[in-house]
Coordinates of C-alpha atoms and ligand atoms in Angstrom, one line a residue:
X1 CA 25.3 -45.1 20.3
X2 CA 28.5 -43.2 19.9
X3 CA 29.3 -41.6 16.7
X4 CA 32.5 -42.4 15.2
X5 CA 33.6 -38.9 14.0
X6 CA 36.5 -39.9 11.6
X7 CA 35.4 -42.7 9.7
X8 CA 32.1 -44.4 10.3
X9 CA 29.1 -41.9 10.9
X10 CA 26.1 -44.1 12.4
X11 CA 22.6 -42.5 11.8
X12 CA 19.8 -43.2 14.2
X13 CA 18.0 -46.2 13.1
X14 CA 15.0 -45.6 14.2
X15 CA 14.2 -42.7 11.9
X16 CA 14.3 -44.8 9.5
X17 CA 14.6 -44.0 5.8
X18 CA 11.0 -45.0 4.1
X19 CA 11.4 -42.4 1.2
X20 CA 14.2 -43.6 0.3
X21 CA 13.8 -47.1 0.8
X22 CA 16.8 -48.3 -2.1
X23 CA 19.7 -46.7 0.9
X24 CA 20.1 -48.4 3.5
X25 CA 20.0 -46.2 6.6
X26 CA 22.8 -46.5 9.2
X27 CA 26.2 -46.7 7.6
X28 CA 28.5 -44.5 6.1
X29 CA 32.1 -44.7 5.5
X30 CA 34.0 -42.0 5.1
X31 CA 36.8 -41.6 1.6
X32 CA 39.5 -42.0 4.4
X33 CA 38.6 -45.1 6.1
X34 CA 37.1 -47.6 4.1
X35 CA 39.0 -50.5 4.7
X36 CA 38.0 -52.6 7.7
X37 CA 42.1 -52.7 8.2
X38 CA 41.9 -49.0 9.1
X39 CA 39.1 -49.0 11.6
X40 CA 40.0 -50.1 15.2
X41 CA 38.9 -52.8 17.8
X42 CA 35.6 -50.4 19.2
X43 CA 35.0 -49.3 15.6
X44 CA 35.2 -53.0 14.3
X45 CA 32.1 -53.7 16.9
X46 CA 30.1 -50.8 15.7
X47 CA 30.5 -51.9 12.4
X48 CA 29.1 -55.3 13.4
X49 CA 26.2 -53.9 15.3
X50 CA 25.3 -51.7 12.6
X51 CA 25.7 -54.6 9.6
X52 CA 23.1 -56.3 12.3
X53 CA 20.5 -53.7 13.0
X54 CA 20.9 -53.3 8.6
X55 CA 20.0 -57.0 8.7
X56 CA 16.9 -56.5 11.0
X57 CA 15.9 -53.4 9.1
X58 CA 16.1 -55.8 5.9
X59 CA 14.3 -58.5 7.3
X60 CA 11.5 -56.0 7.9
X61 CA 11.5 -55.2 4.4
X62 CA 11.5 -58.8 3.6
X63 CA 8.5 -59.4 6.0
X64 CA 6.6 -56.3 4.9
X65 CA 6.7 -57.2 1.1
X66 CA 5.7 -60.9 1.8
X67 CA 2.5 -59.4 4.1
X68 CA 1.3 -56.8 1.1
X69 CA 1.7 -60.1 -1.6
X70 CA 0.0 -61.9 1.0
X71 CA -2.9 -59.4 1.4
X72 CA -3.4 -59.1 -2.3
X73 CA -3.4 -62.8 -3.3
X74 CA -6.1 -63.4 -0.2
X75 CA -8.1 -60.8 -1.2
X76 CA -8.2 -61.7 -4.9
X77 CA -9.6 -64.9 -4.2
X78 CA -13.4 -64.9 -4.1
X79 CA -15.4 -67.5 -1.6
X80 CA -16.9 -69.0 -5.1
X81 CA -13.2 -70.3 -6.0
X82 CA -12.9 -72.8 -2.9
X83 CA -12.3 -76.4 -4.2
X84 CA -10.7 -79.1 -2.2
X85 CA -8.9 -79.8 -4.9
X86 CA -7.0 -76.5 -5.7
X87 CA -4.9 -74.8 -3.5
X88 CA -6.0 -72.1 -1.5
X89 CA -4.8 -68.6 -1.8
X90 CA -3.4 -68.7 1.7
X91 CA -1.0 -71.7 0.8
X92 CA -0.3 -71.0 -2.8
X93 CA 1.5 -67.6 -2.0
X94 CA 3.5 -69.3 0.4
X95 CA 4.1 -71.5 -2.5
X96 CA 5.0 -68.4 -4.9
X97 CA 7.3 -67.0 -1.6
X98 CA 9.4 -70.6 -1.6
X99 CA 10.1 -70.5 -5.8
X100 CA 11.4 -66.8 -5.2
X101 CA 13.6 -66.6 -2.1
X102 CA 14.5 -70.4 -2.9
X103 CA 13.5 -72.0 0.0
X104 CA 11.4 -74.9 1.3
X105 CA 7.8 -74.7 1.5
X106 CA 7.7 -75.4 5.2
X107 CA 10.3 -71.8 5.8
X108 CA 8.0 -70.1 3.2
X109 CA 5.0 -71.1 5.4
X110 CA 7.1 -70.1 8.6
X111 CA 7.7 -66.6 6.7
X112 CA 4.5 -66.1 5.5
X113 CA 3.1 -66.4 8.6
X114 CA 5.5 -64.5 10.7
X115 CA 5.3 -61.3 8.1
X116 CA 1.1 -61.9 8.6
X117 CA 1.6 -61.5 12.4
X118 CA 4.5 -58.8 12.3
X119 CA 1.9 -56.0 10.3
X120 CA -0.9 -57.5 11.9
X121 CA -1.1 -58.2 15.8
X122 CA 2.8 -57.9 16.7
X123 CA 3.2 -54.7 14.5
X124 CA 5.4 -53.6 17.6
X125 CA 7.7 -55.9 16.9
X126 CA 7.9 -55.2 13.6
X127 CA 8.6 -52.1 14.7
X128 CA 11.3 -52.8 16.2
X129 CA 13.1 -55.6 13.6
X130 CA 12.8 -52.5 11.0
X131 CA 14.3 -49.7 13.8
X132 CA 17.1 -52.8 14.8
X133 CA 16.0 -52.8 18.5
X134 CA 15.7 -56.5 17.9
X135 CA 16.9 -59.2 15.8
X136 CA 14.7 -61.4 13.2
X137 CA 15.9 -64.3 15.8
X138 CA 14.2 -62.3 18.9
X139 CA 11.0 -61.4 16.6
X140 CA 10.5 -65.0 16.0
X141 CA 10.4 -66.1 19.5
X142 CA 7.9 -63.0 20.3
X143 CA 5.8 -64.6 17.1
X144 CA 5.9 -68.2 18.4
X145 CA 5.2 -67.6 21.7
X146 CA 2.2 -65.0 21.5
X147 CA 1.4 -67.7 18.7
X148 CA -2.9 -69.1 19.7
X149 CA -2.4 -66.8 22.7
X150 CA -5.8 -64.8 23.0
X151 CA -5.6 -60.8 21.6
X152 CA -5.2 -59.3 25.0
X153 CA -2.8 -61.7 26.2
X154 CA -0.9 -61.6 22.9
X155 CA -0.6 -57.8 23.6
X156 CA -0.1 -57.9 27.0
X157 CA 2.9 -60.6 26.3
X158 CA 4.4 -58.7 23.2
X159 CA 4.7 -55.5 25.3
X160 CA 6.4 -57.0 28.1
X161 CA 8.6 -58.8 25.6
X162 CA 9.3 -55.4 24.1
X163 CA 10.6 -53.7 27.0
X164 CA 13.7 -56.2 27.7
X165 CA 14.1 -57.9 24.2
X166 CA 17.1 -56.0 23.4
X167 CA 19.2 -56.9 26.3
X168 CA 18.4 -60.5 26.3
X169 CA 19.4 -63.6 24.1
X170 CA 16.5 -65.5 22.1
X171 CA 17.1 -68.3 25.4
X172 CA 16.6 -65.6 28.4
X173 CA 13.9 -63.9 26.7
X174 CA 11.9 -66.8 25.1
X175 CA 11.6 -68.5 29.6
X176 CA 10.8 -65.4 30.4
X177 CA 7.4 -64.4 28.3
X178 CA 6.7 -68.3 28.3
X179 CA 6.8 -67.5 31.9
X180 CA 4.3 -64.4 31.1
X181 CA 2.3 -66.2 29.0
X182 CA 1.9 -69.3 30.9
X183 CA -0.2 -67.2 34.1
X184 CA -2.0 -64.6 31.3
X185 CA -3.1 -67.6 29.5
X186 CA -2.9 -70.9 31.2
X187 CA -5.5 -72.6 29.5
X188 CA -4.2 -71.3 25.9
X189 CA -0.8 -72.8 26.8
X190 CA -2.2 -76.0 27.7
X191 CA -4.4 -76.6 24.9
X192 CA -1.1 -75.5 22.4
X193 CA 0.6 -77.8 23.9
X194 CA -2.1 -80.7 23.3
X195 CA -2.6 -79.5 19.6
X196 CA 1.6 -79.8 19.4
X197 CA 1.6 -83.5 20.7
X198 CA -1.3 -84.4 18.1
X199 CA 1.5 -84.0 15.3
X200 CA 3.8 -86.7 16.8
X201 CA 5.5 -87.8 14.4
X202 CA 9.2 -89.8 13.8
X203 CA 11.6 -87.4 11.2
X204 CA 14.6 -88.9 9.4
X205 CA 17.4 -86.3 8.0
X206 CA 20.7 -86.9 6.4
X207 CA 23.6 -85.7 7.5
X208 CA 26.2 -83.7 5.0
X209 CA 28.5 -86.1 6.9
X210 CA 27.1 -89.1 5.2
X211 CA 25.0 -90.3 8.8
X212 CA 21.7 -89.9 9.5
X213 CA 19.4 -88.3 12.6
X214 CA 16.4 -89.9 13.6
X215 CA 14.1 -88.6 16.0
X216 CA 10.6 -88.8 17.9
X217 CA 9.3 -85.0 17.9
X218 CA 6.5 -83.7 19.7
X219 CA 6.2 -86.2 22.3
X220 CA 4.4 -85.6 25.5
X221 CA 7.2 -83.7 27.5
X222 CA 6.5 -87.1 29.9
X223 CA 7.1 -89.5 27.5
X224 CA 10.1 -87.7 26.3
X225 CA 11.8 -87.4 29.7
X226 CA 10.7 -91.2 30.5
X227 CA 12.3 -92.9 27.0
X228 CA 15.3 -91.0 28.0
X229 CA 15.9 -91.3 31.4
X230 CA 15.2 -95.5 30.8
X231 CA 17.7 -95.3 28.3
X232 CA 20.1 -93.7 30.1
X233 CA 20.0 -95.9 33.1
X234 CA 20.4 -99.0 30.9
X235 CA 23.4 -97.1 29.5
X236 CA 24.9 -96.0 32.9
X237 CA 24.3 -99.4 34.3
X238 CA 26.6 -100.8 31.2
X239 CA 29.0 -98.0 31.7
X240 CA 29.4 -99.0 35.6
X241 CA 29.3 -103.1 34.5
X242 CA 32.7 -102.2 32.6
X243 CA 31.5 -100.6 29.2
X244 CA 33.7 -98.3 27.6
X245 CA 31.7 -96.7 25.3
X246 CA 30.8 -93.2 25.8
X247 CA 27.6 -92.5 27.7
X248 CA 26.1 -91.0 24.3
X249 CA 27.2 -93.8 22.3
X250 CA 25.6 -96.2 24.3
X251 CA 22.5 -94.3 24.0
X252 CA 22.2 -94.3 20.5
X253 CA 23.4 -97.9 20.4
X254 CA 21.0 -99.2 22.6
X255 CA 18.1 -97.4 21.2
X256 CA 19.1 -98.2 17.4
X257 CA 19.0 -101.8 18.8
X258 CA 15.6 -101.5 20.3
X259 CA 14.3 -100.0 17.2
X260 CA 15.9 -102.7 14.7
X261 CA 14.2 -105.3 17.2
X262 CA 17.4 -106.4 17.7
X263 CA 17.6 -108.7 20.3
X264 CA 19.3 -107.4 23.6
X265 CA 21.4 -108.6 25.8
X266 CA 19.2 -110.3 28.7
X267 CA 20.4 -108.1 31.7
X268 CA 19.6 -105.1 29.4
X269 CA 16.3 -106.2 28.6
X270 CA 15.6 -106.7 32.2
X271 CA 16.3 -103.1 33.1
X272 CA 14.0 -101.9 30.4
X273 CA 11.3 -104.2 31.3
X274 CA 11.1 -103.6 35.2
X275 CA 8.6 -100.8 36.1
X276 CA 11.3 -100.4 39.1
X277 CA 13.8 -98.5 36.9
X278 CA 12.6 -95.3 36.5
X279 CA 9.5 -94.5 38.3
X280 CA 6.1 -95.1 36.8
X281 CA 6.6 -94.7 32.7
X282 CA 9.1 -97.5 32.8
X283 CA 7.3 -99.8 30.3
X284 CA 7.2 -96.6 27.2
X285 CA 10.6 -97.1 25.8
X286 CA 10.5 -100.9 26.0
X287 CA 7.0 -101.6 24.9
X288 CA 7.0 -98.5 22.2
X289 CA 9.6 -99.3 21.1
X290 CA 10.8 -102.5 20.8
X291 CA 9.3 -105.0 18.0
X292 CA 9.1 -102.3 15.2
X293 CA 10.9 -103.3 12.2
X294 CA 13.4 -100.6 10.8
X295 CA 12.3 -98.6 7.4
X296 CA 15.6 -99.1 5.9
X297 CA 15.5 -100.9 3.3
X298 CA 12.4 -99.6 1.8
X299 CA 13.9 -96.4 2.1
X300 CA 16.8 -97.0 -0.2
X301 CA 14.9 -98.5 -2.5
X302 CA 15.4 -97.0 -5.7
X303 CA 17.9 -95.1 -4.8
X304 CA 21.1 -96.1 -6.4
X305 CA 19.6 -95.4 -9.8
X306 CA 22.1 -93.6 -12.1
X307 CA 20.9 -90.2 -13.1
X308 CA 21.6 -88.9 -16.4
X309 CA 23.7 -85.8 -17.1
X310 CA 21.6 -83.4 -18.8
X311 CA 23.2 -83.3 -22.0
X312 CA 24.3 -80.0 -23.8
X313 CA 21.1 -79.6 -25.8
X314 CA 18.9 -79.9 -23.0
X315 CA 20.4 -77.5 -21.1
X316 CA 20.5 -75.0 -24.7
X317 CA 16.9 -75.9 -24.6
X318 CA 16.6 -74.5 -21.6
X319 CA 18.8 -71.4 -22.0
X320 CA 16.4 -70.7 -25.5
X321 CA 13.0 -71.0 -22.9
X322 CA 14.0 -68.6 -20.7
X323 CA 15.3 -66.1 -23.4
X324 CA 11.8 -66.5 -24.9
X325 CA 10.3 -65.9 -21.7
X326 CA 12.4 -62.9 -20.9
X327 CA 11.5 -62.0 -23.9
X328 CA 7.9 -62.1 -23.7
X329 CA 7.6 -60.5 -19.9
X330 CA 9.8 -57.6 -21.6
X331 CA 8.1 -54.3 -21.0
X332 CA 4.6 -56.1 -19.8
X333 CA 2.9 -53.9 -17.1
X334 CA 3.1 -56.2 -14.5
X335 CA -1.2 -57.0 -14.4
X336 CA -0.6 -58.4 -17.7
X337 CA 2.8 -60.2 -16.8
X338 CA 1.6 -63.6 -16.1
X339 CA -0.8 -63.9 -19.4
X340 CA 2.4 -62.9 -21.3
X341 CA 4.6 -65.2 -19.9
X342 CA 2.3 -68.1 -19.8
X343 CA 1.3 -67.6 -23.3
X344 CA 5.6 -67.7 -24.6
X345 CA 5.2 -71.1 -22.3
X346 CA 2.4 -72.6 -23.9
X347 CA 4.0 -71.3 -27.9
X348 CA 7.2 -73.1 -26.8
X349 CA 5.7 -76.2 -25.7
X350 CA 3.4 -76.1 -28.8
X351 CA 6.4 -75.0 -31.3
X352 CA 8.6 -78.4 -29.8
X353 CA 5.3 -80.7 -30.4
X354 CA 6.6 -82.6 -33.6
X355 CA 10.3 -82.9 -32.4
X356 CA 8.7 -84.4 -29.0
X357 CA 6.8 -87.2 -31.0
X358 CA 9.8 -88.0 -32.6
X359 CA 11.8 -88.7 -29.6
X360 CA 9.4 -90.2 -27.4
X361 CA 8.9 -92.9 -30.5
X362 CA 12.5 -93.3 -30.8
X363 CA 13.2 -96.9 -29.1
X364 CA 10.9 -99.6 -27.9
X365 CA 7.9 -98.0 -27.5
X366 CA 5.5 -96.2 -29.6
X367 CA 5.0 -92.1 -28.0
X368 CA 2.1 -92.5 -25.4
X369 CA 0.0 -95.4 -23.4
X370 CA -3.4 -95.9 -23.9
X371 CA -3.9 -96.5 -20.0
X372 CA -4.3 -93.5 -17.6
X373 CA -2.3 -95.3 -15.3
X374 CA 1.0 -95.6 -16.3
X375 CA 2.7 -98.9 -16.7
X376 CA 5.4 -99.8 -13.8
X377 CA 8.6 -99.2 -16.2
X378 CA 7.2 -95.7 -17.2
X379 CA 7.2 -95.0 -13.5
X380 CA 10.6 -96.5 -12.7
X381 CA 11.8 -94.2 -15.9
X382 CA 10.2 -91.0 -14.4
X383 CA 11.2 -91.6 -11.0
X384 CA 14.4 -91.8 -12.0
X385 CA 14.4 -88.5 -14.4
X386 CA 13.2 -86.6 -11.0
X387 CA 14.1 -88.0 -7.6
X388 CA 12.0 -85.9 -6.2
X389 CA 8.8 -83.9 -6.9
X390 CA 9.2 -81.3 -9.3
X391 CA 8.2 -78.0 -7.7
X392 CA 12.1 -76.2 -7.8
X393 CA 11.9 -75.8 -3.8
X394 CA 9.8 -79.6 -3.0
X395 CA 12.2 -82.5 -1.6
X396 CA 9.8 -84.8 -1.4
X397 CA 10.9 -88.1 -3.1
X398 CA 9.2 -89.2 -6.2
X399 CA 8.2 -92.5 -5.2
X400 CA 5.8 -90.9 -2.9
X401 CA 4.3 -88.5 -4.9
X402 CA 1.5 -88.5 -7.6
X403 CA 2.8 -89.2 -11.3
X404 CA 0.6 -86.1 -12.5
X405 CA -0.3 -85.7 -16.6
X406 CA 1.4 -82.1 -17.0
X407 CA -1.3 -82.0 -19.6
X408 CA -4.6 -83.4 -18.2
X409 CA -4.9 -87.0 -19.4
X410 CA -6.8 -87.8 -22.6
X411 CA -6.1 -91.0 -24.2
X412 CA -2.6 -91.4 -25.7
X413 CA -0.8 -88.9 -23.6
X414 CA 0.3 -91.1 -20.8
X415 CA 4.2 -90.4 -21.7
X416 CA 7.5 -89.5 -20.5
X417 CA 6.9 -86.0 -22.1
X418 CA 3.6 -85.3 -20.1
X419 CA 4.4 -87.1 -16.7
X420 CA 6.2 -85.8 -13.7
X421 CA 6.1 -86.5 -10.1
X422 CA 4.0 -83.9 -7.9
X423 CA 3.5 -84.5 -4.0
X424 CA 0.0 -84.1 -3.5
X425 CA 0.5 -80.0 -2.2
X426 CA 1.9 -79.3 -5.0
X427 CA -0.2 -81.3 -7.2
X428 CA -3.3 -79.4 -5.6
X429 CA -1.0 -75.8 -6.3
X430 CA -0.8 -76.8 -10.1
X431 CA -4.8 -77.5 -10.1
X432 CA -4.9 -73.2 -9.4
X433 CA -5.8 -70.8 -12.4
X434 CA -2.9 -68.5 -11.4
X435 CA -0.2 -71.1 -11.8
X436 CA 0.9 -72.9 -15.1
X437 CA 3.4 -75.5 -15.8
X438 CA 4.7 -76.4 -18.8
X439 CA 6.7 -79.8 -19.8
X440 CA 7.9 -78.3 -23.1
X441 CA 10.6 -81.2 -23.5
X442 CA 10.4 -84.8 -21.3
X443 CA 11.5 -83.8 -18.0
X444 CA 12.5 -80.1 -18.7
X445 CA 9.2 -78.4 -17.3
X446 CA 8.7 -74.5 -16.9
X447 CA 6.6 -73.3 -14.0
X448 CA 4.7 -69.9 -14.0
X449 CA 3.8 -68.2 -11.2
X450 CA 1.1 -65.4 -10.5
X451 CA 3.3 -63.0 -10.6
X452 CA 4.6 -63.8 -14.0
X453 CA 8.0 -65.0 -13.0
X454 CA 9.2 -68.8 -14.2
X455 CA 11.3 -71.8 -13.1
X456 CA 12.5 -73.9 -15.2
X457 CA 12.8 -77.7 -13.8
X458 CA 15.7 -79.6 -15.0
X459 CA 15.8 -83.3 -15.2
X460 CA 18.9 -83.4 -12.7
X461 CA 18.5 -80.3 -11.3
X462 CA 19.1 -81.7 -7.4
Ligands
ZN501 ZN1 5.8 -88.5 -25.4
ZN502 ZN1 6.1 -81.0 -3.9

């Protein structure tokens, strides 16, 4: 790495800087040349390529404070605790991980585990994220690959890795340790693979662009290739028979049709039907597919639902909580953290008792069901409150998850102030003694994690 002597001085990365982990080590820019105007074309680069290793070095840091969280929460739990009905240890950090950095639980699981593997089994390559020889793209490949491989493969793989991953894209290096992996490990491979195609599954995402994708994921590699190749005959053969659609659009046309059980046209149908069109897997994409009924409609149901604003003194409400909470944590050594914030919860949610009961009696009905079960327009009103289930990170819609008593049910507390929707994972996180949530006013709910820290859950938050 060149050093540039008038403006940027580069340090070497991989001496890292543990003992002074609050500078960054790397960058420096000197009183002359700070602006990125100043610097020129070769110095831009270096700038860029330092940002980058700064970025791995971070990720690192990221990876190796999730691990030690990780380690602690595990080893706190004792086998005695182990309930199916409570969240594991294992599962509730990732939980704790998705409320902090704000993401989903699925990339909180994805992190948890690659910071478990990078200070475990690949601590190479964490060595080499934190020294920026590789990226936190190139670690991940290393992770997934080795991922189920056996120890001495895993090393074996990880080291050869190791000695190119700096010079190769995620794309070159990911073919050539499958490659690696694939005649260490053949058998390992294989059964991955089966394991993979056991999670089949169909995933529907929105688009920001206001379309949808749908897609078939984790198909047998066969099956895959088959549905499209059949498709894309039928499509060619329209093309060539005067079409002018785009190739790609008639793809997506004919297998929208196939999956609304739409009829086709008869020529079309003919070409998916006939084992002669494509080799021996002709009859998958017909027979799969055609005759299923689309989801549509369900799915919008209860979608078009007006959501309230949250009104000004909801939102004070709100503000007051997490004062008090501040408040409380204050100068808490951090053991005691979590019994001093859950404790301000619980005073807030007892101090608003009486002004609760009077709203919740307000209109027609009288605060609280007798029923455990509550009645369909109590749902309906809930649902709509929270679209979705009310961990901050969780998108899973409402209609599919549990309406859960925030306080365990007794009689008379089936109400809008004690009900919100939890999908069953998170339902099973809130059943743990090291979590606590809170519904301090109907729909405002205040979640407390082990480590002391809160969310508070707005009705319209998303
Ligand atoms: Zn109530
Ligand atoms: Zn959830």
């Amino acid at each position: 790495m060149k050093i540039v002597s008038t403006s940027v001085v580069i340090a070497n990365p991989r001496r890292g800087d543990e003992g002074r982990a609050s500078v960054l080590p790397g960058i420096r820019v000197s009183d002359r040349k700070e602006r990125l105007g100043d610097l020129s074309d070769d110095e831009l680069l270096e700038v860029a390529q330092t940002a980058r290793r700064h970025a791995s070095w971070a990720q690192a840091r990221e990876l190796a404070a999730i691990a030690e969280l990780h380690r602690r929460r595990v080893e706190a739990e004792t086998d005695g605790d182990l309930d199916y009905r409570i969240l594991p240890a294992q599962e509730s950090v990732t939980e704790e991980v998705a409320a902090a950095l704000t993401i989903t639980s699925n990339s909180a699981a994805a992190l948890v585990h690659l910071a478990e593997r990078l200070t475990g089994p690949l601590a190479a390559t964490g060595a080499a994220l934190e020294a920026g020889r590789i990226d936190l793209a190139r670690a991940r490949v290393i992770c997934d690959v080795t991922d189920s491989l056996p120890d001495r493969a895993t090393e074996l793989v990880e080291a050869a890795a190791l000695e190119r991953a700096s010079d190769q894209t995620t794309g070159q290096l990911r073919r050539r340790i499958k490659r690696i992996a694939q005649r260490l490990a053949p058998a390992s491979v294989e059964e991955r693979k089966r394991e993979a195609v056991r999670r089949r599954r169909m995933e529907l995402w929105e688009n920001p662009s206001g379309t949808a994708d749908l897609a078939l994921c984790d198909l047998a590699v066969e099956d895959g290739h088959a549905i499209y190749n059949k498709i894309t005959a039928v499509a060619q053969a329209l093309r060539a028979d005067g079409d002018t659609r785009p190739l790609n659009a008639i793809r997506a046309d004919l297998a929208t049709q196939l999956l609304r059980g739409v009829p086709l046209p008869d020529a079309t149908r003919d070409l998916l039907t006939k084992a002669s069109v494509l080799g021996t897997e002709a009859s998958v994409a017909g027979e799969a597919l055609a005759g299923q009924t689309s989801d549509r409609e369900r799915c919008q149901d209860g979608d078009d639902t007006d959501h309230p604003a949250v009104d000004a003194e909801l939102e004070s409400l709100a503000n007051a909580a997490h004062e008090l909470l501040a408040e409380a944590r204050g100068s808490v050594r951090s053991a005691d953290r979590q019994r001093a914030v859950g404790r301000a919860a619980q005073r807030i949610h007892h101090r608003l008792a009486v002004a609760r009961d009077l709203v919740c009696q307000g209109d027609r009905q009288s605060h609280g069901q007798p029923g455990y079960r509550p009645p369909a327009w109590m749902r309906r009103e809930i649902e709509a409150r929270h679209a979705t289930c009310v961990f901050p990170t969780c998108n899973q819609p409402s209609h599919r998850c549990d309406l859960d008593h925030t306080v365990p049910w007794r009689p008379g507390i089936t109400c809008r102030c004690n009900l919100a929707p939890l999908c069953r994972r998170h339902h099973r996180l809130k059943q743990r003694l090291d979590w606590k949530l809170f519904q301090i006013w109907p729909g405002l709910l205040i979640w407390v994690t082990p480590s002391g820290t809160w969310h508070i859950v707005r009705p319209d938050l998303r």
